[in-house]
């Protein structure tokens, strides 16, 4: 085989490689621009969610927001007591607003 075919394949590879890299750069610039000039939608009035919207990219903020929402909508301890040598925790169900002794 002659060396001309390998050279042509190498040139084609580099042209496709450069094209792929250019596309990735374009996509990244668009994402950066979107992050600079828009704000994600907040689901609550929590200060930590507002802070997260300012410091995270939109993609990371979506993950952060899910964690904040799940931590505030789950049960939370409202008090502790003891009865007949048994520790009791009073929990509030964040979704239904009901209290339970566990």
Coordinates of C-alpha atoms in Angstrom, one line a residue:
X1 CA 0.0 0.0 0.0
X2 CA 1.1 3.5 -0.7
X3 CA 1.5 6.2 2.0
X4 CA -0.9 8.5 0.3
X5 CA -4.0 6.7 1.7
X6 CA -2.8 7.0 5.2
X7 CA -2.1 10.7 4.8
X8 CA -5.6 11.3 3.4
X9 CA -7.1 9.4 6.4
X10 CA -5.0 11.4 8.8
X11 CA -6.1 14.7 7.2
X12 CA -9.8 13.6 7.4
X13 CA -9.4 12.6 11.0
X14 CA -7.9 16.0 12.0
X15 CA -10.7 17.8 10.0
X16 CA -13.4 15.9 11.8
X17 CA -11.6 16.3 15.2
X18 CA -11.4 20.1 14.7
X19 CA -15.0 20.2 13.7
X20 CA -16.0 18.3 16.8
X21 CA -13.9 20.5 19.1
X22 CA -15.4 23.6 17.5
X23 CA -18.9 22.3 18.1
X24 CA -18.1 21.6 21.8
X25 CA -16.7 25.1 22.2
X26 CA -19.8 26.6 20.6
X27 CA -22.1 24.6 22.9
X28 CA -20.0 25.5 26.0
X29 CA -20.2 29.2 25.1
X30 CA -23.9 29.1 24.7
X31 CA -24.3 27.4 28.1
X32 CA -22.0 30.0 29.7
X33 CA -24.1 32.8 28.1
X34 CA -27.4 31.3 29.3
X35 CA -26.0 30.9 32.8
X36 CA -24.9 34.6 32.9
X37 CA -28.0 36.1 31.5
X38 CA -30.8 34.1 33.1
X39 CA -31.9 32.9 36.5
X40 CA -33.3 29.5 37.3
X41 CA -36.9 29.3 38.7
X42 CA -37.0 29.1 42.5
X43 CA -39.5 26.7 44.1
X44 CA -39.4 28.3 47.6
X45 CA -38.5 31.4 49.5
X46 CA -35.7 29.7 51.3
X47 CA -32.5 31.9 51.5
X48 CA -30.3 28.9 50.7
X49 CA -32.2 28.2 47.5
X50 CA -31.8 31.8 46.4
X51 CA -28.0 31.7 47.2
X52 CA -27.6 28.4 45.3
X53 CA -29.2 30.0 42.2
X54 CA -26.6 32.7 42.3
X55 CA -23.5 30.5 42.8
X56 CA -24.3 27.4 40.8
X57 CA -24.6 26.8 37.0
X58 CA -28.2 26.0 36.0
X59 CA -27.4 22.3 35.7
X60 CA -25.8 22.0 39.1
X61 CA -28.5 24.2 40.6
X62 CA -31.2 21.7 39.4
X63 CA -29.5 19.0 41.4
X64 CA -29.0 21.3 44.4
X65 CA -32.7 22.4 44.3
X66 CA -33.9 18.8 44.3
X67 CA -31.8 18.2 47.4
X68 CA -33.1 21.3 49.2
X69 CA -36.7 20.5 48.3
X70 CA -36.4 16.8 49.5
X71 CA -34.8 17.9 52.7
X72 CA -37.5 20.4 53.6
X73 CA -40.4 18.3 52.5
X74 CA -39.5 15.2 54.5
X75 CA -40.1 14.6 58.2
X76 CA -38.4 17.0 60.7
X77 CA -37.9 16.6 64.4
X78 CA -40.0 19.0 66.5
X79 CA -39.4 17.8 70.0
X80 CA -38.1 15.0 72.2
X81 CA -39.5 13.4 75.3
X82 CA -39.3 10.2 77.4
X83 CA -42.1 8.0 78.6
X84 CA -41.6 4.8 80.5
X85 CA -37.9 4.8 79.8
X86 CA -38.6 5.1 76.1
X87 CA -37.2 8.0 74.1
X88 CA -39.9 9.6 71.9
X89 CA -39.3 12.0 69.0
X90 CA -42.1 14.2 67.8
X91 CA -41.9 14.4 64.0
X92 CA -43.7 16.7 61.6
X93 CA -44.5 15.2 58.2
X94 CA -43.4 18.0 55.8
X95 CA -45.8 16.9 53.0
X96 CA -49.0 16.5 55.1
X97 CA -48.2 18.8 58.0
X98 CA -49.2 16.1 60.6
X99 CA -47.3 15.4 63.7
X100 CA -46.2 11.9 64.9
X101 CA -44.6 10.5 68.0
X102 CA -42.0 7.9 67.1

